[in-house]
Amino acid sequence: MTPQSSASSGELAQPGRRLSPLSPDQIRNVNLPRTTLGRRGYSEPEVDLLLRRLATEVEGWIAENTGLRVENERLKTAWRDWHRRNQPDGGQLEPLPAQRQPNPDAVLLMSRAQQEADSLVAQAQDYARRVTEHARSQYEDVLRSAQHQAREEAESAVRDYRARAGTAYTAEIEELERRLAWARTFLGAIQGVEVQLKAAREALTLEVEKLGITALDSSRR
Amino acid sequence: MIDAARLKESWNAVAQHGDQVPLHFYATLFLMYPETRQLFPVSLAAQRDRLVGALGQIVSDVDNLDALVPFLQHLGRDHRKFQVVTDHYPAVGAALLATLAHFLGPRWTDELARSWAEAYDVIASVMTGAAEDASRTEPPWWDAEVVSRELRTFDVAVLTIRPSHHYPYRPGQSVAVETPVRPRLWRYYSPANSPRVDNTLELHVRQVPGGLVSSALVQLVQVGDVLRLGAPVGARLTLDASQGRDLLLIAGGTGLAPLRALIEQVAAEGGRRRAVLVLGARTARELYDMRAVLELRDRLPWLTVLPVLSDDPLRGGPQAIAVDAARRFEPWHEYEVYACGSAEMVHGTVKSVVDAGVAPDRIHYEEFQSHQYPPAVIGAANVREHA
């Protein structure tokens, strides 16, 4: 199988070439194909956890690197200024660089703020993802156990009917008893799910709402 | 003339710095031109990858105008929906040159700066030219009112929306959708119907866990809300009326939407070919659109519907994934095969159908490259929001 992701193994290992670095977002959203049934592979939650951890680490390195680059610029400029002031001719001003550049400290601050925002949104999304997945798997567990319970109740209803029917026994009534018991048990169990599901959905909607960061939206609608 | 080798070499040197490059670019852009910030969503994590992807594509094709010009034209037309106007182009150019200068340091010579400035002028003029041409024939986006929203399963909703103006699309194409709940975040969905007289579109949305737009569409959007739609894109899943081969349509989950639209198209064209719809789902509960599908089957004698369940504890009997079930029936060599669903499902389906001996050029599906931009060039699909 070949990975279908942004960070395929082909990209990760190209001999003789410097690698194009993966961004935190690419690491977070890497889409690894599952192994085919019966083939061994790493545990999915562990892999997800590692990927999230790696994305956060890369984010940290990028922030640190950006800070160092700005610091480097600052030192170079300071050194040039010092050098110039100590020239015998009293230090004439160098011509301005051709490109208009905003203040490096402002760029650094802006980049840090953006990374902080990205990371918060990613965390919130990740939380929402886990809540939804948990709710979904709980929902399926409860359905499955409701089915199981209903089947057992149906069988026991049939046994009861046979025991008490005697000569009045008919296959139709047996089937009716079976279905009634099945439906009654199943519906009862499902009602429990509905309540749980509603609570989970409300919690999730609230989380999702928190993501609807509207501070910048005043200009629209 | 633009010095392609010099541009490529300098871009490759800058690109080695990875995510720091777009980070610096956007910080510079917003500091120099604060009014541009409001064009973007809060999180720029995905945006940065798209920017680098598009720039890399442009630079690598800079000496291949046959590929570059259509790419740029599409980019220019598509950016209208983001409310990008001609005035924004010089701002982006200035921030781009400042970013390149920053990362190249002493290697950023006057000569190189001139080459980049010239190249950027050409890029901007192709994009703005295409945007202006497009604005003569179509709006930058369409407003579309939500007329109904039905929650069909735990996490799938069917929305009916009515664009305020005629929305010209072909079945199988995708529509970029923006909600008022999540401004400036666009996700692609394929209409589940062929164009209707009343102009309405039906969107099938699965709530992707943690997905910002899909959760808004499934949970928060109300009847009466107004969505924005970008111009329709994509040609991977469209159907050519002149070519009359029978169709094998393999759908997983909400991947049903574009394939149902194709069935409606065949019906509208007179039903001159057979179609077999294999509808895969894990459980019967997940078959969220059976009423519409069965209604089509009852009305269209040339349509066969085969629902396939892969893992339903409530059902006995054999269970399989859609493509395996399909392979039990016919060799399908003479069919055009369309597949749509999750990345994993499409990948497995295509592989299996190729193994079965169907010619690759008869297999239609969309690639999943959600960090790439723009999607029309590389394909767009119905289920593709990242968590």
mmCIF file of C-alpha atoms in Angstrom, chain B residues 18-252:
data_model
loop_
_atom_site.group_PDB
_atom_site.id
_atom_site.type_symbol
_atom_site.label_atom_id
_atom_site.label_comp_id
_atom_site.label_asym_id
_atom_site.label_seq_id
_atom_site.Cartn_x
_atom_site.Cartn_y
_atom_site.Cartn_z
ATOM 1 C CA GLY B 18 9.984 25.247 5.704
ATOM 2 C CA ASP B 19 7.093 26.704 7.657
ATOM 3 C CA GLN B 20 9.182 29.684 8.762
ATOM 4 C CA VAL B 21 8.946 31.123 5.257
ATOM 5 C CA PRO B 22 5.151 31.512 5.050
ATOM 6 C CA LEU B 23 5.114 32.484 8.727
ATOM 7 C CA HIS B 24 7.451 35.370 7.943
ATOM 8 C CA PHE B 25 5.552 36.187 4.767
ATOM 9 C CA TYR B 26 2.182 36.580 6.494
ATOM 10 C CA ALA B 27 3.642 38.504 9.452
ATOM 11 C CA THR B 28 5.294 40.895 6.982
ATOM 12 C CA LEU B 29 2.159 41.216 4.875
ATOM 13 C CA PHE B 30 -0.059 41.988 7.888
ATOM 14 C CA LEU B 31 2.407 44.498 9.323
ATOM 15 C CA MET B 32 2.884 46.320 6.046
ATOM 16 C CA TYR B 33 -0.772 46.109 4.990
ATOM 17 C CA PRO B 34 -2.927 45.478 8.098
ATOM 18 C CA GLU B 35 -6.114 45.637 6.033
ATOM 19 C CA THR B 36 -5.212 42.257 4.459
ATOM 20 C CA ARG B 37 -5.536 40.345 7.758
ATOM 21 C CA GLN B 38 -9.301 40.202 7.565
ATOM 22 C CA LEU B 39 -9.147 38.219 4.327
ATOM 23 C CA PHE B 40 -7.839 35.191 6.237
ATOM 24 C CA PRO B 41 -9.204 32.816 8.883
ATOM 25 C CA VAL B 42 -7.854 32.896 12.448
ATOM 26 C CA SER B 43 -5.662 29.837 12.087
ATOM 27 C CA LEU B 44 -3.231 30.075 9.203
ATOM 28 C CA ALA B 45 -1.663 26.634 9.688
ATOM 29 C CA ALA B 46 -3.251 25.108 6.577
ATOM 30 C CA GLN B 47 -3.068 28.379 4.671
ATOM 31 C CA ARG B 48 0.723 28.479 4.990
ATOM 32 C CA ASP B 49 1.086 25.059 3.383
ATOM 33 C CA ARG B 50 -1.233 26.078 0.569
ATOM 34 C CA LEU B 51 0.773 29.252 -0.069
ATOM 35 C CA VAL B 52 4.062 27.366 -0.222
ATOM 36 C CA GLY B 53 2.461 24.685 -2.401
ATOM 37 C CA ALA B 54 1.107 27.226 -4.893
ATOM 38 C CA LEU B 55 4.362 29.216 -4.989
ATOM 39 C CA GLY B 56 6.388 26.042 -5.491
ATOM 40 C CA GLN B 57 4.093 25.022 -8.333
ATOM 41 C CA ILE B 58 4.401 28.441 -9.974
ATOM 42 C CA VAL B 59 8.178 28.522 -9.673
ATOM 43 C CA SER B 60 8.636 24.991 -10.965
ATOM 44 C CA ASP B 61 6.472 25.794 -14.013
ATOM 45 C CA VAL B 62 7.930 29.242 -14.606
ATOM 46 C CA ASP B 63 9.539 28.059 -17.864
ATOM 47 C CA ASN B 64 6.493 26.012 -18.865
ATOM 48 C CA LEU B 65 3.878 28.620 -19.725
ATOM 49 C CA ASP B 66 1.424 26.083 -21.154
ATOM 50 C CA ALA B 67 0.995 24.694 -17.659
ATOM 51 C CA LEU B 68 1.569 27.882 -15.702
ATOM 52 C CA VAL B 69 -0.889 30.220 -17.401
ATOM 53 C CA PRO B 70 -4.025 28.074 -16.890
ATOM 54 C CA PHE B 71 -2.957 27.473 -13.286
ATOM 55 C CA LEU B 72 -2.580 31.199 -12.635
ATOM 56 C CA GLN B 73 -5.807 32.020 -14.430
ATOM 57 C CA HIS B 74 -7.684 29.583 -12.244
ATOM 58 C CA LEU B 75 -5.964 30.970 -9.165
ATOM 59 C CA GLY B 76 -6.944 34.499 -10.148
ATOM 60 C CA ARG B 77 -10.587 33.614 -10.847
ATOM 61 C CA ASP B 78 -10.846 31.539 -7.680
ATOM 62 C CA HIS B 79 -9.425 34.273 -5.451
ATOM 63 C CA ARG B 80 -12.405 36.484 -6.205
ATOM 64 C CA LYS B 81 -14.471 34.504 -3.723
ATOM 65 C CA PHE B 82 -11.931 35.400 -1.019
ATOM 66 C CA GLN B 83 -12.667 39.067 -1.799
ATOM 67 C CA VAL B 84 -9.169 39.563 -3.135
ATOM 68 C CA VAL B 85 -9.098 42.616 -5.393
ATOM 69 C CA THR B 86 -6.516 44.073 -7.761
ATOM 70 C CA ASP B 87 -5.237 46.413 -5.038
ATOM 71 C CA HIS B 88 -4.113 43.454 -2.923
ATOM 72 C CA TYR B 89 -1.645 42.168 -5.517
ATOM 73 C CA PRO B 90 1.102 44.799 -5.025
ATOM 74 C CA ALA B 91 0.849 44.246 -1.251
ATOM 75 C CA VAL B 92 1.408 40.513 -1.629
ATOM 76 C CA GLY B 93 4.266 41.184 -4.059
ATOM 77 C CA ALA B 94 5.999 43.534 -1.630
ATOM 78 C CA ALA B 95 5.644 41.068 1.254
ATOM 79 C CA LEU B 96 6.898 38.230 -0.942
ATOM 80 C CA LEU B 97 10.017 40.128 -2.036
ATOM 81 C CA ALA B 98 10.685 41.214 1.547
ATOM 82 C CA THR B 99 10.410 37.585 2.669
ATOM 83 C CA LEU B 100 12.764 36.328 -0.044
ATOM 84 C CA ALA B 101 15.229 39.099 0.798
ATOM 85 C CA HIS B 102 15.070 38.158 4.450
ATOM 86 C CA PHE B 103 15.829 34.473 3.905
ATOM 87 C CA LEU B 104 18.413 34.910 1.162
ATOM 88 C CA GLY B 105 20.441 37.507 3.065
ATOM 89 C CA PRO B 106 23.559 38.451 1.093
ATOM 90 C CA ARG B 107 22.473 36.261 -1.829
ATOM 91 C CA TRP B 108 19.569 38.677 -2.494
ATOM 92 C CA THR B 109 21.204 40.903 -5.093
ATOM 93 C CA ASP B 110 19.661 43.799 -6.975
ATOM 94 C CA GLU B 111 19.646 41.658 -10.068
ATOM 95 C CA LEU B 112 17.809 38.811 -8.366
ATOM 96 C CA ALA B 113 15.368 41.288 -6.848
ATOM 97 C CA ARG B 114 14.643 42.613 -10.345
ATOM 98 C CA SER B 115 14.076 39.092 -11.711
ATOM 99 C CA TRP B 116 11.608 38.313 -8.937
ATOM 100 C CA ALA B 117 9.837 41.652 -9.265
ATOM 101 C CA GLU B 118 9.403 41.099 -13.009
ATOM 102 C CA ALA B 119 8.200 37.538 -12.517
ATOM 103 C CA TYR B 120 5.725 38.661 -9.864
ATOM 104 C CA ASP B 121 4.370 41.378 -12.146
ATOM 105 C CA VAL B 122 3.682 38.773 -14.830
ATOM 106 C CA ILE B 123 2.021 36.428 -12.323
ATOM 107 C CA ALA B 124 -0.129 39.217 -10.890
ATOM 108 C CA SER B 125 -1.177 40.484 -14.294
ATOM 109 C CA VAL B 126 -2.216 37.005 -15.485
ATOM 110 C CA MET B 127 -4.207 36.473 -12.265
ATOM 111 C CA THR B 128 -5.889 39.873 -12.242
ATOM 112 C CA GLY B 129 -6.575 39.605 -15.987
ATOM 113 C CA ALA B 130 -8.338 36.279 -15.512
ATOM 114 C CA ALA B 131 -10.250 37.674 -12.523
ATOM 115 C CA GLU B 132 -11.435 40.634 -14.583
ATOM 116 C CA ASP B 133 -12.484 38.394 -17.479
ATOM 117 C CA ALA B 134 -14.400 36.155 -15.107
ATOM 118 C CA SER B 135 -16.148 39.086 -13.453
ATOM 119 C CA ARG B 136 -17.852 39.855 -16.775
ATOM 120 C CA THR B 137 -19.609 36.491 -16.808
ATOM 121 C CA GLU B 138 -20.032 35.383 -13.211
ATOM 122 C CA PRO B 139 -20.164 36.834 -9.694
ATOM 123 C CA PRO B 140 -17.204 36.361 -7.303
ATOM 124 C CA TRP B 141 -19.482 34.110 -5.219
ATOM 125 C CA TRP B 142 -23.111 33.102 -5.032
ATOM 126 C CA ASP B 143 -25.273 33.633 -1.957
ATOM 127 C CA ALA B 144 -27.364 30.555 -1.231
ATOM 128 C CA GLU B 145 -30.111 30.329 1.349
ATOM 129 C CA VAL B 146 -30.524 27.160 3.400
ATOM 130 C CA VAL B 147 -34.090 26.017 2.702
ATOM 131 C CA SER B 148 -33.943 22.780 4.669
ATOM 132 C CA ARG B 149 -31.615 20.833 6.897
ATOM 133 C CA GLU B 150 -32.272 17.240 7.816
ATOM 134 C CA LEU B 151 -30.116 15.305 10.250
ATOM 135 C CA ARG B 152 -30.247 11.830 8.715
ATOM 136 C CA THR B 153 -27.870 9.923 10.977
ATOM 137 C CA PHE B 154 -25.688 10.537 14.008
ATOM 138 C CA ASP B 155 -23.373 12.671 11.875
ATOM 139 C CA VAL B 156 -24.779 13.140 8.377
ATOM 140 C CA ALA B 157 -27.008 16.033 7.407
ATOM 141 C CA VAL B 158 -28.679 16.746 4.082
ATOM 142 C CA LEU B 159 -28.960 20.444 3.300
ATOM 143 C CA THR B 160 -31.034 21.930 0.540
ATOM 144 C CA ILE B 161 -29.826 25.348 -0.498
ATOM 145 C CA ARG B 162 -31.121 27.833 -3.035
ATOM 146 C CA PRO B 163 -28.579 30.100 -4.765
ATOM 147 C CA SER B 164 -29.882 33.611 -5.346
ATOM 148 C CA HIS B 165 -28.848 33.444 -9.007
ATOM 149 C CA HIS B 166 -28.604 30.645 -11.515
ATOM 150 C CA TYR B 167 -25.692 28.437 -10.452
ATOM 151 C CA PRO B 168 -24.174 26.743 -13.507
ATOM 152 C CA TYR B 169 -22.578 23.413 -12.606
ATOM 153 C CA ARG B 170 -22.266 19.918 -14.008
ATOM 154 C CA PRO B 171 -23.115 16.789 -12.005
ATOM 155 C CA GLY B 172 -19.919 15.464 -10.421
ATOM 156 C CA GLN B 173 -18.401 18.895 -9.905
ATOM 157 C CA SER B 174 -17.675 20.368 -6.483
ATOM 158 C CA VAL B 175 -18.740 23.597 -4.836
ATOM 159 C CA ALA B 176 -16.660 25.551 -2.340
ATOM 160 C CA VAL B 177 -18.926 26.428 0.587
ATOM 161 C CA GLU B 178 -18.450 29.067 3.267
ATOM 162 C CA THR B 179 -20.810 29.369 6.233
ATOM 163 C CA PRO B 180 -21.648 32.529 8.175
ATOM 164 C CA VAL B 181 -20.672 30.558 11.294
ATOM 165 C CA ARG B 182 -17.084 30.033 10.090
ATOM 166 C CA PRO B 183 -16.201 32.966 7.872
ATOM 167 C CA ARG B 184 -13.252 32.602 5.501
ATOM 168 C CA LEU B 185 -13.117 28.825 5.804
ATOM 169 C CA TRP B 186 -14.114 27.133 2.561
ATOM 170 C CA ARG B 187 -14.753 23.403 2.071
ATOM 171 C CA TYR B 188 -15.792 21.505 -1.024
ATOM 172 C CA TYR B 189 -19.017 19.536 -1.404
ATOM 173 C CA SER B 190 -20.584 17.955 -4.456
ATOM 174 C CA PRO B 191 -24.276 18.556 -5.146
ATOM 175 C CA ALA B 192 -26.283 15.313 -4.999
ATOM 176 C CA ASN B 193 -28.653 16.392 -7.765
ATOM 177 C CA SER B 194 -28.436 17.397 -11.386
ATOM 178 C CA PRO B 195 -29.453 21.032 -12.040
ATOM 179 C CA ARG B 196 -33.109 21.611 -11.147
ATOM 180 C CA VAL B 197 -35.695 24.021 -12.439
ATOM 181 C CA ASP B 198 -36.012 25.654 -9.002
ATOM 182 C CA ASN B 199 -32.217 26.096 -8.881
ATOM 183 C CA THR B 200 -31.839 24.245 -5.543
ATOM 184 C CA LEU B 201 -28.816 22.120 -4.649
ATOM 185 C CA GLU B 202 -28.714 19.241 -2.204
ATOM 186 C CA LEU B 203 -25.525 18.900 -0.148
ATOM 187 C CA HIS B 204 -24.682 15.779 1.822
ATOM 188 C CA VAL B 205 -22.447 16.646 4.746
ATOM 189 C CA ARG B 206 -20.791 14.234 7.108
ATOM 190 C CA GLN B 207 -19.546 15.793 10.300
ATOM 191 C CA VAL B 208 -15.818 15.163 10.315
ATOM 192 C CA PRO B 209 -14.705 14.815 13.951
ATOM 193 C CA GLY B 210 -13.085 18.153 14.801
ATOM 194 C CA GLY B 211 -13.908 19.561 11.357
ATOM 195 C CA LEU B 212 -14.723 23.249 11.626
ATOM 196 C CA VAL B 213 -16.916 23.671 8.571
ATOM 197 C CA SER B 214 -18.605 20.272 8.468
ATOM 198 C CA SER B 215 -19.592 20.499 12.140
ATOM 199 C CA ALA B 216 -21.017 23.956 11.505
ATOM 200 C CA LEU B 217 -23.028 22.666 8.525
ATOM 201 C CA VAL B 218 -24.311 19.597 10.387
ATOM 202 C CA GLN B 219 -24.951 21.146 13.813
ATOM 203 C CA LEU B 220 -25.190 24.907 13.688
ATOM 204 C CA VAL B 221 -26.478 26.128 10.355
ATOM 205 C CA GLN B 222 -30.183 27.040 10.445
ATOM 206 C CA VAL B 223 -32.845 27.264 7.785
ATOM 207 C CA GLY B 224 -32.707 30.813 6.433
ATOM 208 C CA ASP B 225 -28.937 31.163 6.899
ATOM 209 C CA VAL B 226 -27.094 32.308 3.808
ATOM 210 C CA LEU B 227 -24.047 30.344 2.659
ATOM 211 C CA ARG B 228 -21.571 31.501 0.061
ATOM 212 C CA LEU B 229 -20.671 29.305 -2.884
ATOM 213 C CA GLY B 230 -17.608 29.576 -5.075
ATOM 214 C CA ALA B 231 -17.736 28.781 -8.792
ATOM 215 C CA PRO B 232 -18.065 25.035 -9.479
ATOM 216 C CA VAL B 233 -14.770 23.180 -9.942
ATOM 217 C CA GLY B 234 -13.498 19.780 -10.962
ATOM 218 C CA ALA B 235 -13.744 17.567 -14.000
ATOM 219 C CA ARG B 236 -12.644 14.229 -12.579
ATOM 220 C CA LEU B 237 -16.143 12.976 -11.759
ATOM 221 C CA THR B 238 -18.116 14.561 -14.573
ATOM 222 C CA LEU B 239 -19.781 12.493 -17.266
ATOM 223 C CA ASP B 240 -19.513 13.069 -20.977
ATOM 224 C CA ALA B 241 -22.942 12.732 -22.596
ATOM 225 C CA SER B 242 -21.496 11.843 -26.003
ATOM 226 C CA GLN B 243 -19.753 8.764 -24.684
ATOM 227 C CA GLY B 244 -22.316 6.096 -23.971
ATOM 228 C CA ARG B 245 -20.655 3.307 -22.001
ATOM 229 C CA ASP B 246 -22.504 1.777 -19.029
ATOM 230 C CA LEU B 247 -21.600 2.998 -15.565
ATOM 231 C CA LEU B 248 -20.400 1.291 -12.424
ATOM 232 C CA LEU B 249 -20.762 3.787 -9.564
ATOM 233 C CA ILE B 250 -19.130 2.874 -6.252
ATOM 234 C CA ALA B 251 -20.041 5.124 -3.338
ATOM 235 C CA GLY B 252 -18.889 5.172 0.254
#
